[in-house]
PDB file of C-alpha atoms (C1' of nucleotides) in Angstrom:
ATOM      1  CA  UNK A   1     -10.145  -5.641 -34.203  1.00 95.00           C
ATOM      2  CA  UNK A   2     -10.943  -9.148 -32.262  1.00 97.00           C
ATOM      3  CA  UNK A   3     -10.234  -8.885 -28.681  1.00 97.00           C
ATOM      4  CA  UNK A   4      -7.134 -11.577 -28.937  1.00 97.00           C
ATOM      5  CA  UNK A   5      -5.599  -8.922 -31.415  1.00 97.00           C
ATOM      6  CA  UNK A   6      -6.807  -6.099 -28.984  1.00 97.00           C
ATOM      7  CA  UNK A   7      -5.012  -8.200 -26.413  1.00 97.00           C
ATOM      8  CA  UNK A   8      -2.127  -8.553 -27.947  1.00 96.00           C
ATOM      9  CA  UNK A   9      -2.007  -4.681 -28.789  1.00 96.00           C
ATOM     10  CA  UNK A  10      -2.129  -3.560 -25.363  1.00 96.00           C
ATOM     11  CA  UNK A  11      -0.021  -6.779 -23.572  1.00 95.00           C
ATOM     12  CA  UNK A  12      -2.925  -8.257 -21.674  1.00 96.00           C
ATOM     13  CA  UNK A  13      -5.794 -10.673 -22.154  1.00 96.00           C
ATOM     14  CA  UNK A  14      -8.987 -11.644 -23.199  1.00 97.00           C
ATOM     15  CA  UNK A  15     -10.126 -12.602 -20.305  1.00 97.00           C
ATOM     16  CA  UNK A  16      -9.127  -9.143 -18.705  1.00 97.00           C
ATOM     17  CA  UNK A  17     -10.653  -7.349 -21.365  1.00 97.00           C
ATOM     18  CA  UNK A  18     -13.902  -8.824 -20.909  1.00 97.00           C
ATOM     19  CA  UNK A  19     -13.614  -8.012 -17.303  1.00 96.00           C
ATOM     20  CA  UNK A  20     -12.768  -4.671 -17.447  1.00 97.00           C
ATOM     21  CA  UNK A  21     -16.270  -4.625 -20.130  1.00 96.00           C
ATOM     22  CA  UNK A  22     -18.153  -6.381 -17.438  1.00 94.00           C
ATOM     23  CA  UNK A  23     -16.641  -3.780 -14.938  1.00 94.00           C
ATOM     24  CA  UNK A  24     -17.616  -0.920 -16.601  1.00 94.00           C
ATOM     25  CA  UNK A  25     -14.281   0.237 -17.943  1.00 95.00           C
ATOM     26  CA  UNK A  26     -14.937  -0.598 -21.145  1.00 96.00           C
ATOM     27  CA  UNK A  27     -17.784   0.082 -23.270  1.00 95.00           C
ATOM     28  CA  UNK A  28     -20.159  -2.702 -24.493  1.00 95.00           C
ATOM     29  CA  UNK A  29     -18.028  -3.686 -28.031  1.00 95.00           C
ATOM     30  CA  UNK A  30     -20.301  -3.955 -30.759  1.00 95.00           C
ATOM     31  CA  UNK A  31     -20.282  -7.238 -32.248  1.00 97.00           C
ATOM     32  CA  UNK A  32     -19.919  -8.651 -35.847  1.00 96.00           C
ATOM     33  CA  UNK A  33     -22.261 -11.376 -36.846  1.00 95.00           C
ATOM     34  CA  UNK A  34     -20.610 -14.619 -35.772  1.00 96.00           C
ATOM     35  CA  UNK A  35     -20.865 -12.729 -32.126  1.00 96.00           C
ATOM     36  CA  UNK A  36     -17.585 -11.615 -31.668  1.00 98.00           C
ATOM     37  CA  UNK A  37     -16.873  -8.312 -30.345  1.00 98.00           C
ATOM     38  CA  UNK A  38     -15.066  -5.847 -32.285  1.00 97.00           C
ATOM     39  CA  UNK A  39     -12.872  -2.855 -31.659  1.00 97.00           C
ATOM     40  CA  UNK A  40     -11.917   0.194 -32.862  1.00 96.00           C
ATOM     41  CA  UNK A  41      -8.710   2.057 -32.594  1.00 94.00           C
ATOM     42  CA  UNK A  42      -9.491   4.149 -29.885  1.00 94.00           C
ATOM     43  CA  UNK A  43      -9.982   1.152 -27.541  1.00 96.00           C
ATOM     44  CA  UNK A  44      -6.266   0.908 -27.213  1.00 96.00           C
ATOM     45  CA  UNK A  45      -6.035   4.320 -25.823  1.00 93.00           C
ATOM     46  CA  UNK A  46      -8.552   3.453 -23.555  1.00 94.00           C
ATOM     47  CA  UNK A  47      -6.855   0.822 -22.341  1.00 96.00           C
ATOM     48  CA  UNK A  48      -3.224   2.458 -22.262  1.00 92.00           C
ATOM     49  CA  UNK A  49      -4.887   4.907 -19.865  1.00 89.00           C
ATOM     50  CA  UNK A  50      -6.242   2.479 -17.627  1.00 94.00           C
ATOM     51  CA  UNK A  51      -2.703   0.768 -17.735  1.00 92.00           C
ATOM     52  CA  UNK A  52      -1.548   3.948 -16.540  1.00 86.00           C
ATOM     53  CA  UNK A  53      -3.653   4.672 -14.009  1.00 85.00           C
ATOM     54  CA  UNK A  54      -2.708   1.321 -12.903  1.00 89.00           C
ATOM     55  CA  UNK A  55       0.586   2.198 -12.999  1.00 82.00           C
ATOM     56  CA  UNK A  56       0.314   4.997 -10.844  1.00 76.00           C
ATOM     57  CA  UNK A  57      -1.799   3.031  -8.237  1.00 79.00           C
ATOM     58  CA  UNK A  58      -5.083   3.780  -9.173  1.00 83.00           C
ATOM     59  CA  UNK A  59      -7.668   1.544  -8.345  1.00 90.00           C
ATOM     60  CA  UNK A  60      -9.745   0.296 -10.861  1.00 94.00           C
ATOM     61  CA  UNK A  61     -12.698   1.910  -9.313  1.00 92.00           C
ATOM     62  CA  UNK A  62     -10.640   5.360  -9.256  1.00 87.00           C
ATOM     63  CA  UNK A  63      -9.943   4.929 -12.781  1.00 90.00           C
ATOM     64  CA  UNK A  64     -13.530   3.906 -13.873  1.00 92.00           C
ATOM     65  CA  UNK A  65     -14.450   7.364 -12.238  1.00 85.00           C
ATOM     66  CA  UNK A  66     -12.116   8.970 -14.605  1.00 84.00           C
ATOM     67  CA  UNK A  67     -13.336   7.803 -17.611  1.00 87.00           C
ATOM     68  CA  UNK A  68     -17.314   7.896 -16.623  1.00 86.00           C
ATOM     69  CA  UNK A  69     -16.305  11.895 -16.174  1.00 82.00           C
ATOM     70  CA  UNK A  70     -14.746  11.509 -19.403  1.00 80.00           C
ATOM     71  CA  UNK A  71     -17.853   9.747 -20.928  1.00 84.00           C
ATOM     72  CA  UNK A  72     -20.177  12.317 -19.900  1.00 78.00           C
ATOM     73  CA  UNK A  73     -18.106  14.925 -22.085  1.00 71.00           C
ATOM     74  CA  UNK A  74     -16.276  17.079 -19.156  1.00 68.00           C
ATOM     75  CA  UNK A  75     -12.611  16.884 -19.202  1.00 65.00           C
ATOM     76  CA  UNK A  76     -11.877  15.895 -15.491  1.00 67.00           C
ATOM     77  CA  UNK A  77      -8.095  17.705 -15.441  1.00 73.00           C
ATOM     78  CA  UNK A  78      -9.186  18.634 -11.930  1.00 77.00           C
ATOM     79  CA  UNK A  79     -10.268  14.905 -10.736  1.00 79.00           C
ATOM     80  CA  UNK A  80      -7.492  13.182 -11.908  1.00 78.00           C
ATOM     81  CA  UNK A  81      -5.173  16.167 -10.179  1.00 82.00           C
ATOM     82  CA  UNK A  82      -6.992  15.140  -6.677  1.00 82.00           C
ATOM     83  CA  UNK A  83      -6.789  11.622  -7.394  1.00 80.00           C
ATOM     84  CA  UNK A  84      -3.362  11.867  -8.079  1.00 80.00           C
ATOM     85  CA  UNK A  85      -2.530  14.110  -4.861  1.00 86.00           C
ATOM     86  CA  UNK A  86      -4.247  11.102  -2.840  1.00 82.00           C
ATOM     87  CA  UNK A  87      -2.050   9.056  -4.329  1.00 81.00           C
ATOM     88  CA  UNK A  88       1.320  11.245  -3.344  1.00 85.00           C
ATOM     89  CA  UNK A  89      -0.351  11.440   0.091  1.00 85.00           C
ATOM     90  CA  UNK A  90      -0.422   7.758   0.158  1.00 81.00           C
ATOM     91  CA  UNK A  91       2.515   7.070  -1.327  1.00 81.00           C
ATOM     92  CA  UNK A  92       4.778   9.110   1.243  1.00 87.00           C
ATOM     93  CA  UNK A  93       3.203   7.341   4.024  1.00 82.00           C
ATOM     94  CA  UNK A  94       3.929   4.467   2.719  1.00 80.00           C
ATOM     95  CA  UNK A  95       7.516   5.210   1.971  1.00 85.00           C
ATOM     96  CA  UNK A  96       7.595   6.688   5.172  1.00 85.00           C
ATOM     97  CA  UNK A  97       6.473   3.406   7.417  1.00 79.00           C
ATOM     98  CA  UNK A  98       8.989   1.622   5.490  1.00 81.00           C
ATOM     99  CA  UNK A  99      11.457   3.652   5.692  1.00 86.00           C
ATOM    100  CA  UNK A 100      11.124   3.592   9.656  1.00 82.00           C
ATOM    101  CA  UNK A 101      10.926  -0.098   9.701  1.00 78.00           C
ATOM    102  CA  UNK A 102      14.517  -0.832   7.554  1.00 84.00           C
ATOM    103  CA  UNK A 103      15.800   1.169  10.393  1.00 84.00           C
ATOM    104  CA  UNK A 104      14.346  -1.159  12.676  1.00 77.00           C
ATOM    105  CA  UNK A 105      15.491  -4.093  10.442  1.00 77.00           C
ATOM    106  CA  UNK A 106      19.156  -2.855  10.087  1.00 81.00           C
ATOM    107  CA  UNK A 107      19.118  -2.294  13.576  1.00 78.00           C
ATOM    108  CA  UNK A 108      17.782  -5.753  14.353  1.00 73.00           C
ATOM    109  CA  UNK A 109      20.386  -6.816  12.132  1.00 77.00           C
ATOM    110  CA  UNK A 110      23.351  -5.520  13.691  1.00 78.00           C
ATOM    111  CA  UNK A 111      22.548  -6.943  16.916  1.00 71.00           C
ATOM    112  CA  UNK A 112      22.528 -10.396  15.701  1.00 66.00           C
ATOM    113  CA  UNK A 113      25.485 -10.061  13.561  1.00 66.00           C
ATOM    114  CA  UNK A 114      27.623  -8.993  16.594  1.00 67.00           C
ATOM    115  CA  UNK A 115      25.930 -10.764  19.491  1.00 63.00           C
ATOM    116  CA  UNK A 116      27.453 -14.106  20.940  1.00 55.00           C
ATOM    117  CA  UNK A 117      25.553 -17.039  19.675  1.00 55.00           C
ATOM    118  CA  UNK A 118      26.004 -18.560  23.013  1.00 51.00           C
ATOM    119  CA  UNK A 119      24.316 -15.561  24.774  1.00 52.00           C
ATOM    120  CA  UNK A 120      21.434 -14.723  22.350  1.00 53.00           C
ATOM    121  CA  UNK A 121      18.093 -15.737  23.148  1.00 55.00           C
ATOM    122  CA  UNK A 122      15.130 -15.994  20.932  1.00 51.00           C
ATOM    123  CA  UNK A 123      13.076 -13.117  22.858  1.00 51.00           C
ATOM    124  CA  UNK A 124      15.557 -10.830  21.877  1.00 48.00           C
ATOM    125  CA  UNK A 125      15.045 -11.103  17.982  1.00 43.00           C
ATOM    126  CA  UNK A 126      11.602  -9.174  18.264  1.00 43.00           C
ATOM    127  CA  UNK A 127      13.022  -6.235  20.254  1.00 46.00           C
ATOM    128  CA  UNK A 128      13.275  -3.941  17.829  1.00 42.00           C
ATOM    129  CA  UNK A 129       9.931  -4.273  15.586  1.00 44.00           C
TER     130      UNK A 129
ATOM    131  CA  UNK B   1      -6.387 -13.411  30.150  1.00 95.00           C
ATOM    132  CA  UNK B   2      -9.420 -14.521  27.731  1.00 97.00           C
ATOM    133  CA  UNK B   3      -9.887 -13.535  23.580  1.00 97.00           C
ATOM    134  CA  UNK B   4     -12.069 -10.535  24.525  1.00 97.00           C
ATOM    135  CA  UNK B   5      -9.429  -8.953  26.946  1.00 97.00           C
ATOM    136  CA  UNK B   6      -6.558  -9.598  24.878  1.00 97.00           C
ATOM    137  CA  UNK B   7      -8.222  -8.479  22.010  1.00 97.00           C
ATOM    138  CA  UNK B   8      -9.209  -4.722  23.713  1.00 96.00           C
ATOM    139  CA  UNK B   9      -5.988  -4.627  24.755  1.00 96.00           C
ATOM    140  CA  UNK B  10      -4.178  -4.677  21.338  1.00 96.00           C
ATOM    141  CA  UNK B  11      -7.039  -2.697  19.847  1.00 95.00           C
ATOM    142  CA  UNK B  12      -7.958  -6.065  17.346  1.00 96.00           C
ATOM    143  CA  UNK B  13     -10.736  -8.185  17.645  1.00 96.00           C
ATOM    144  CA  UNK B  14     -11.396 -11.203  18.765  1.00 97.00           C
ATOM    145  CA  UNK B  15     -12.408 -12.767  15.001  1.00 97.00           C
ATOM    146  CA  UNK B  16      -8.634 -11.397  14.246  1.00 97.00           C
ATOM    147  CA  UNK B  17      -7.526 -13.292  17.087  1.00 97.00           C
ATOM    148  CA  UNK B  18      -8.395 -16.702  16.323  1.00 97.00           C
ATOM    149  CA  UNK B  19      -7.754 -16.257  12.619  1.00 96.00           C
ATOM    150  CA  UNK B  20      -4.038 -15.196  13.733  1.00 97.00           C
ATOM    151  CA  UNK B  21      -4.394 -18.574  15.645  1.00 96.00           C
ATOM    152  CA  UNK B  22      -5.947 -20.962  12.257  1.00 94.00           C
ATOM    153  CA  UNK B  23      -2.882 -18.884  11.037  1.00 94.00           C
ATOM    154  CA  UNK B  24       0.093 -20.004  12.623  1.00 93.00           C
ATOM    155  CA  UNK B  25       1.221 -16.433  14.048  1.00 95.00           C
ATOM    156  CA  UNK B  26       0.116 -16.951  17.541  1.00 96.00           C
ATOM    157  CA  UNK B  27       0.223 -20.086  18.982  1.00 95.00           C
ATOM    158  CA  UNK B  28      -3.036 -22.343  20.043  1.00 95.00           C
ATOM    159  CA  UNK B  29      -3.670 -21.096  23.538  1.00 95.00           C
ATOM    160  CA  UNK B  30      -4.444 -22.990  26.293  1.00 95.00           C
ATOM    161  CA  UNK B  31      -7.864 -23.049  27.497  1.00 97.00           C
ATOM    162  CA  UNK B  32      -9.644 -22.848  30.759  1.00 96.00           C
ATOM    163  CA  UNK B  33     -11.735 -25.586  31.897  1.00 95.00           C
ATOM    164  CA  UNK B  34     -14.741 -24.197  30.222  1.00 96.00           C
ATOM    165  CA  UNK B  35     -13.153 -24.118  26.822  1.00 96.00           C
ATOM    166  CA  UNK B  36     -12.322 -20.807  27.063  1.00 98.00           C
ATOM    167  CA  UNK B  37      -8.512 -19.731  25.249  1.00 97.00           C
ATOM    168  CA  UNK B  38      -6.864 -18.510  28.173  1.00 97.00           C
ATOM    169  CA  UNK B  39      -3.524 -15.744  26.888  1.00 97.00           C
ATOM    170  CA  UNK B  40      -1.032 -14.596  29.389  1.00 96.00           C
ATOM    171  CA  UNK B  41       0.775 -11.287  29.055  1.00 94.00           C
ATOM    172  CA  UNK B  42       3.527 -12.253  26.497  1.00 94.00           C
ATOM    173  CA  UNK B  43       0.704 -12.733  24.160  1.00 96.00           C
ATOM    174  CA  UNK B  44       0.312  -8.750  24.027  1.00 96.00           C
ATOM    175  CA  UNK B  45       3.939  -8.064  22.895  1.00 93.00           C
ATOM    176  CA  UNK B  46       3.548 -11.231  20.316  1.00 94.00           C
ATOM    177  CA  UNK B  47       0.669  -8.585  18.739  1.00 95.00           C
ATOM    178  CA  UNK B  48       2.051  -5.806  19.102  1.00 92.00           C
ATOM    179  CA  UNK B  49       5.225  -6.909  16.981  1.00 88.00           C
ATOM    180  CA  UNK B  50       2.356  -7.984  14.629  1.00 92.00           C
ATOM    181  CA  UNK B  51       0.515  -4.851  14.292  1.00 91.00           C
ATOM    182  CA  UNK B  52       3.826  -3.196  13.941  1.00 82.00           C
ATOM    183  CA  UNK B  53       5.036  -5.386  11.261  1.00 82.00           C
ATOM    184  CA  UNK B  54       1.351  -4.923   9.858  1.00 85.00           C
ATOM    185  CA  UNK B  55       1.884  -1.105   9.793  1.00 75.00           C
ATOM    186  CA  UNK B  56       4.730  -1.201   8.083  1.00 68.00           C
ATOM    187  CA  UNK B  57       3.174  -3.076   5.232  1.00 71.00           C
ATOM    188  CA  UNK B  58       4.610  -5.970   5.814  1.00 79.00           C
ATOM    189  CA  UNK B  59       2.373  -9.226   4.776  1.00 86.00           C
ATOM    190  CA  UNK B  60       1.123 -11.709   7.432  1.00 93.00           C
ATOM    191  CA  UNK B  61       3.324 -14.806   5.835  1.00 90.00           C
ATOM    192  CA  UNK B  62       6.442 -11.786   6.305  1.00 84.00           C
ATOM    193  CA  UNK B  63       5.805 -11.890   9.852  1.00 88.00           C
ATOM    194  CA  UNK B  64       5.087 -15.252  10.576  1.00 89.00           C
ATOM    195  CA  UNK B  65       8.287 -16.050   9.075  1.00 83.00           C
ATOM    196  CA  UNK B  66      10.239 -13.829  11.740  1.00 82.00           C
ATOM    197  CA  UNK B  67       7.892 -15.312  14.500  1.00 86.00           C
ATOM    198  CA  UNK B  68       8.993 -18.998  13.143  1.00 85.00           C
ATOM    199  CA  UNK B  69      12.382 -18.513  13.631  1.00 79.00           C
ATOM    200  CA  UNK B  70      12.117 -16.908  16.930  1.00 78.00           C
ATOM    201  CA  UNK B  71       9.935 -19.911  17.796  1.00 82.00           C
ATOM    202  CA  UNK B  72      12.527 -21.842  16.965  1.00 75.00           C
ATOM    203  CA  UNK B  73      13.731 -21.337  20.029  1.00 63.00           C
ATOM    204  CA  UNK B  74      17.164 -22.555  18.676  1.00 53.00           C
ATOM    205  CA  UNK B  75      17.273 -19.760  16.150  1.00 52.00           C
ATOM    206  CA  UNK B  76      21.056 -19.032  15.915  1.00 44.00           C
ATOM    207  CA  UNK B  77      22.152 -15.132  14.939  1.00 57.00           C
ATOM    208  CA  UNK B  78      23.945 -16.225  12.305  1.00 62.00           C
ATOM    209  CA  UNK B  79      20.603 -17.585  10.272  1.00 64.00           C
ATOM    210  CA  UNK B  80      18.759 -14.468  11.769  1.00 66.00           C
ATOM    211  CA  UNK B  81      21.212 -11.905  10.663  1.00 74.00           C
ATOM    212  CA  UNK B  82      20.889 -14.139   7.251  1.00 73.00           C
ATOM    213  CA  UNK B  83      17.062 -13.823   6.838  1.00 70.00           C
ATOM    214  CA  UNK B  84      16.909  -9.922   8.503  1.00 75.00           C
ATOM    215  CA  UNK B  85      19.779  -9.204   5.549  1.00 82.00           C
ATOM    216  CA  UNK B  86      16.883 -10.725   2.983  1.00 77.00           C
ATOM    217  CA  UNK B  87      14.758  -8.475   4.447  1.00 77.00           C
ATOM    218  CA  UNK B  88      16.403  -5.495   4.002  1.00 83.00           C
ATOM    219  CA  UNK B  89      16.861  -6.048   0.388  1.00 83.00           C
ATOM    220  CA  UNK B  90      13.618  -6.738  -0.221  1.00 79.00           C
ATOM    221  CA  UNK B  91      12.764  -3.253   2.035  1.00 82.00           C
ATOM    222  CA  UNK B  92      15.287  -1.397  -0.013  1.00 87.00           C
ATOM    223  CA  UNK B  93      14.078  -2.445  -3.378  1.00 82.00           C
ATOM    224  CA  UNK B  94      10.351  -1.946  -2.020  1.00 80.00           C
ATOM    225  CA  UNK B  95      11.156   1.711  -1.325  1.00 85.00           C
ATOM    226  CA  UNK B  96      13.485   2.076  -4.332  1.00 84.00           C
ATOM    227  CA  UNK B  97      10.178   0.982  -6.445  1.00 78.00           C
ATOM    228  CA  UNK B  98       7.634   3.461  -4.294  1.00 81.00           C
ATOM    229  CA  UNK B  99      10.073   6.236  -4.376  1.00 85.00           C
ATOM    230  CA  UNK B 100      10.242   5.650  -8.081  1.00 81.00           C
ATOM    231  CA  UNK B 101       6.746   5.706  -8.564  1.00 78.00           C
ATOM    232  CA  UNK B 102       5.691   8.641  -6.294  1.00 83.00           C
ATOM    233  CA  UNK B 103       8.099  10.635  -8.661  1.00 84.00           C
ATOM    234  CA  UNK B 104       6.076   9.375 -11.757  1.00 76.00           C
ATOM    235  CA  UNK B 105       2.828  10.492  -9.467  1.00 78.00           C
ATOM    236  CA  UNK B 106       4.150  13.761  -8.448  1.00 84.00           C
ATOM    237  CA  UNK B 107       5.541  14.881 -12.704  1.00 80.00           C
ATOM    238  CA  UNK B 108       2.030  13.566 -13.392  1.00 74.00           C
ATOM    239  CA  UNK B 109       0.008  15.939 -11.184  1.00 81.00           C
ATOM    240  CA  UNK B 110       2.382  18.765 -12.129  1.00 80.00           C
ATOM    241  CA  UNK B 111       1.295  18.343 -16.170  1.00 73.00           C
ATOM    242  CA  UNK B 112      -2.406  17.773 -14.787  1.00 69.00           C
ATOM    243  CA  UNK B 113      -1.961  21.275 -12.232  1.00 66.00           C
ATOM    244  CA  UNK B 114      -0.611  23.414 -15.252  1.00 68.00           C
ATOM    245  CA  UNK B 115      -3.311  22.533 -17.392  1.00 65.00           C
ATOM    246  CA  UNK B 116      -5.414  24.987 -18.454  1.00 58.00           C
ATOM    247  CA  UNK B 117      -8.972  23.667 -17.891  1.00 57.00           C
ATOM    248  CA  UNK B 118     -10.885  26.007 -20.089  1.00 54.00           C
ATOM    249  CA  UNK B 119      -8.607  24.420 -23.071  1.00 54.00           C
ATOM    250  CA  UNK B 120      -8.766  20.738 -21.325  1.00 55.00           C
ATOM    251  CA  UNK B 121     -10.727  18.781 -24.238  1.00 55.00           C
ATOM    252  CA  UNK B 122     -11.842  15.165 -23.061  1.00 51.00           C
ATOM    253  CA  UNK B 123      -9.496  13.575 -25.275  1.00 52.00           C
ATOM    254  CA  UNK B 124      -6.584  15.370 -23.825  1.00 50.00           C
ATOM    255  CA  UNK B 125      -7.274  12.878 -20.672  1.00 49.00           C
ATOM    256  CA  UNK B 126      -5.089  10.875 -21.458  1.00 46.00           C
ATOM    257  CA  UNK B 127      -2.058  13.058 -21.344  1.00 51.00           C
ATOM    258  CA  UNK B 128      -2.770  13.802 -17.599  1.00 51.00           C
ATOM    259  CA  UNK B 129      -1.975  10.013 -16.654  1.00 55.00           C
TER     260      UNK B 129
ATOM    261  C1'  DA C   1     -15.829 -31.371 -44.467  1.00 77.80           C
ATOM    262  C1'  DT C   2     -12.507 -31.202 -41.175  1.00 77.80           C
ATOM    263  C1'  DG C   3      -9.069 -29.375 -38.169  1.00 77.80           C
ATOM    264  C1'  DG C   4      -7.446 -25.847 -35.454  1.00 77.80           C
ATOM    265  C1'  DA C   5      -7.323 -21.229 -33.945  1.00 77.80           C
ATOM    266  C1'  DC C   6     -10.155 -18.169 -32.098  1.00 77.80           C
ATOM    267  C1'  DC C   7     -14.301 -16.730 -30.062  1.00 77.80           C
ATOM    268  C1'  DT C   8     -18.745 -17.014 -26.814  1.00 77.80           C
ATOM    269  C1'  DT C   9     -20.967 -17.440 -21.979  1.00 77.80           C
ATOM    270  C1'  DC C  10     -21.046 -19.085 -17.417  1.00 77.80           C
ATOM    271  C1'  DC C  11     -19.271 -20.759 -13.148  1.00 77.80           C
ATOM    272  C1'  DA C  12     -15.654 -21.126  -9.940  1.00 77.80           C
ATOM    273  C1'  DG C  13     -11.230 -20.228  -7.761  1.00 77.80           C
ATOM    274  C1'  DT C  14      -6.972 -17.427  -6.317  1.00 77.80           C
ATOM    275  C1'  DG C  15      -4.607 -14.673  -2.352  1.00 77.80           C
ATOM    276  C1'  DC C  16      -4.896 -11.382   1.142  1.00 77.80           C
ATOM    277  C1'  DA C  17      -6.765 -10.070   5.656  1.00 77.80           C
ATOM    278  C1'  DG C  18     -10.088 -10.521   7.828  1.00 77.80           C
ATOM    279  C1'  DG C  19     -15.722  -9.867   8.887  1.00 77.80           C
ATOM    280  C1'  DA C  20     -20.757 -11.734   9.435  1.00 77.80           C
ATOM    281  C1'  DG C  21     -23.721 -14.504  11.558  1.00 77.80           C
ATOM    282  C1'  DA C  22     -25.712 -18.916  13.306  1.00 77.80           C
ATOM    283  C1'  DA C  23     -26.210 -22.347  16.919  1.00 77.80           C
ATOM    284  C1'  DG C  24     -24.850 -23.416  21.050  1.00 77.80           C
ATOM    285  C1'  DG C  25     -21.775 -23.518  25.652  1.00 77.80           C
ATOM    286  C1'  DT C  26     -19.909 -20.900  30.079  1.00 77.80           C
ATOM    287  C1'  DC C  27     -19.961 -17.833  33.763  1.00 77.80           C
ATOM    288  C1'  DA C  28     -21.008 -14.196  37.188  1.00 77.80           C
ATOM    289  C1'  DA C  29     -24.615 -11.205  39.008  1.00 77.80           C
ATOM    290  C1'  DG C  30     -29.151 -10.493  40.653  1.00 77.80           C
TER     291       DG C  30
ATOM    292  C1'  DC D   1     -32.685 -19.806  38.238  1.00 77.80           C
ATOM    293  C1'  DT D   2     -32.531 -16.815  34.809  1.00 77.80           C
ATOM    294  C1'  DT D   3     -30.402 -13.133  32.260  1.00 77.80           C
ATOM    295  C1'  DG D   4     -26.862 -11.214  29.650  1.00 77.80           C
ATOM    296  C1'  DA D   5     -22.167 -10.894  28.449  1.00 77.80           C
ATOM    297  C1'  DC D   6     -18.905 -13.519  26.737  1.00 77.80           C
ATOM    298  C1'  DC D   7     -17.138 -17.544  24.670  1.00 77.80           C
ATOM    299  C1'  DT D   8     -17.006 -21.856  21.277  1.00 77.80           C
ATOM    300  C1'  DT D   9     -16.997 -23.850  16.389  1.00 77.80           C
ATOM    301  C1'  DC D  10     -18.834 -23.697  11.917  1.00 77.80           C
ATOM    302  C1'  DT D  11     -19.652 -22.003   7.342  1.00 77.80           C
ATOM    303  C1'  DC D  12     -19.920 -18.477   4.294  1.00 77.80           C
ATOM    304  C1'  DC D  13     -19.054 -13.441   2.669  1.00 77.80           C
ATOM    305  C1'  DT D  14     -16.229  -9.159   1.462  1.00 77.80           C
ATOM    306  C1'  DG D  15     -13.211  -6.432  -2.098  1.00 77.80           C
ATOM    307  C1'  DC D  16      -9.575  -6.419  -5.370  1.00 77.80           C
ATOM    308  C1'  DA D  17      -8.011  -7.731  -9.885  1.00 77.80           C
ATOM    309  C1'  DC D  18      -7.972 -10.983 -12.143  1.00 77.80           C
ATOM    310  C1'  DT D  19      -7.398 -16.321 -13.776  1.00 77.80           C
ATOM    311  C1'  DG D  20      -8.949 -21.080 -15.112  1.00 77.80           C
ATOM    312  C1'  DG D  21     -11.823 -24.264 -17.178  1.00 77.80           C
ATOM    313  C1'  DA D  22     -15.936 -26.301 -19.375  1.00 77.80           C
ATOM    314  C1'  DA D  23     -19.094 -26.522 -23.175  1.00 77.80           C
ATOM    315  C1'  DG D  24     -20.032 -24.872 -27.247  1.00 77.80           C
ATOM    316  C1'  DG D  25     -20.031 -21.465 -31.596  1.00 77.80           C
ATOM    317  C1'  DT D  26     -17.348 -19.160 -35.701  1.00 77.80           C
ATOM    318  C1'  DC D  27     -14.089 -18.723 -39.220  1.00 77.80           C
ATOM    319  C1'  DC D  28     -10.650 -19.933 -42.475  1.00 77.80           C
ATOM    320  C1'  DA D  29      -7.469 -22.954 -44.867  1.00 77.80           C
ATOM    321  C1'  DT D  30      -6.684 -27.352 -46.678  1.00 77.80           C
TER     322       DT D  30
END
DNA sequence: ATGGACCTTCCAGTGCAGGAGAAGGTCAAG
DNA sequence: CTTGACCTTCTCCTGCACTGGAAGGTCCAT
C-alpha cells in the first residue's frame, strides 16, 4: 500500500502520515525501489488507534507513549486506564468551568434583555464574568 | 500604576501585559514622562474579566470581542443580549460536545479497568481506545 | 516518449498564548 | 554618581498538530 492509498484508507493525508513517521508514531515504512514507502495492513490499525486516541483527547505525545509500550511487547491495559482517568479528570473540569460561565452568560444575558436601553451603561456588560 | 504593579496584582506578567496591549484587549496606556505605561485601577477589573473569561476556556479573540462592544461605549442591550445569546449557543454546544466525549472516555476506561491484564495481549490495545 | 498522477525531501508557515533575551532608557536610594 | 530594580522596544522561540509549496523522481498508459 502507497501512502495516498493508506491515506485514503484511514481519511487523512500524506502529509500527516509522514509526520506522524517523522514523529515517531509510525514506524520507518520500508520502501519499494522507486523510493516510495509501502504499507502493510496493520498500518491502518495503527492509525485507527491513534485516531482514537485523538478522539478521546489524547495528545499525540500521550498516544506515542502508548504504542512505544506497545512496541516493546507489554500490553499497557494499565497506562492507557491512567491516561484515560486524566483525561475524565480533565474533562469534568472543563465541563465544569463552562458550565459555571453559561450561568454567568445567561445571567449577563437577562440583564440586557430587560434593562432600559436608555439607562444601560457599557461598565455594566462585564459585571457578571 | 506601572506594568510591574499591575502585573503582580493580577498574578500575570508583565510580557502578558503588553502582548494583551499589541493585542487589542487592553487599551495602549498612557505613559509617564519617562516612557513608562502608566494603568489606573480600572485596568485591574479589565484583567480580571480576562483571566476569568481565560479560565473558562474561552479564547482571547472570544473576549476581545465582549471587550469591543463594551468599548463601544454606545453598545446598545439589544446587540449585547444578541451577541451574549451567540454565546450561549456556542457554550451549550461546547458542553453538549465535552459531555459527549467524557462519556466515550469514561465506557472506554471501564472496558480498559475490566480487563484482565494477565490475558491483555499487545494486539488487544487497540480495543482499550 | 510524453503526460499526468503520484511520490520524494526539504523548508516554511499557520494559530494560539504567550516566553526568552538583548540592548538600552529611567528612577530612587545610598 | 553609581548601583540596581524596573522599564522600553525589538526580534526570535516554544509546543501542538499539522499544512503548503517548491523542486525533482517514479510509474503507468497512451
Amino acid at each position: 500500500m502507497r501512502i495516498g492509498e493508506l491515506a485514503a484508507a484511514t481519511s487523512t493525508t500524506t502529509k500527516t502520515l509522514r509526520f506522524y513517521e517523522d514523529s515517531g508514531l509510525l514506524p520507518h515504512a520500508k520502501r519499494t525501489a522507486g523510493g516510495y514507502r509501502d504499507y502493510g495492513r496493520e498500518a491502518i490499525a495503527r492509525l485507527d488507534f491513534i485516531r482514537r486516541g485523538r478522539a478521546a483527547g489524547l495528545t499525540l505525545a500521550q498516544i506515542r507513549e502508548v504504542l512505544d509500550i506497545r512496541d516493546a511487547g507489554t500490553a499497557p491495559c494499565r497506562h492507557v486506564a491512567e491516561l484515560l482517568d486524566d483525561r475524565l479528570s480533565a474533562l469534568d473540569q472543563q465541563i465544569a468551568d463552562l458550565q459555571a460561565l453559561r450561568a454567568n452568560v445567561a445571567h449577563l444575558r437577562d440583564d440586557a434583555a430587560h434593562a432600559n436601553p436608555a439607562e444601560c451603561e457599557p461598565e455594566d456588560v462585564c459585571r457578571y464574568l
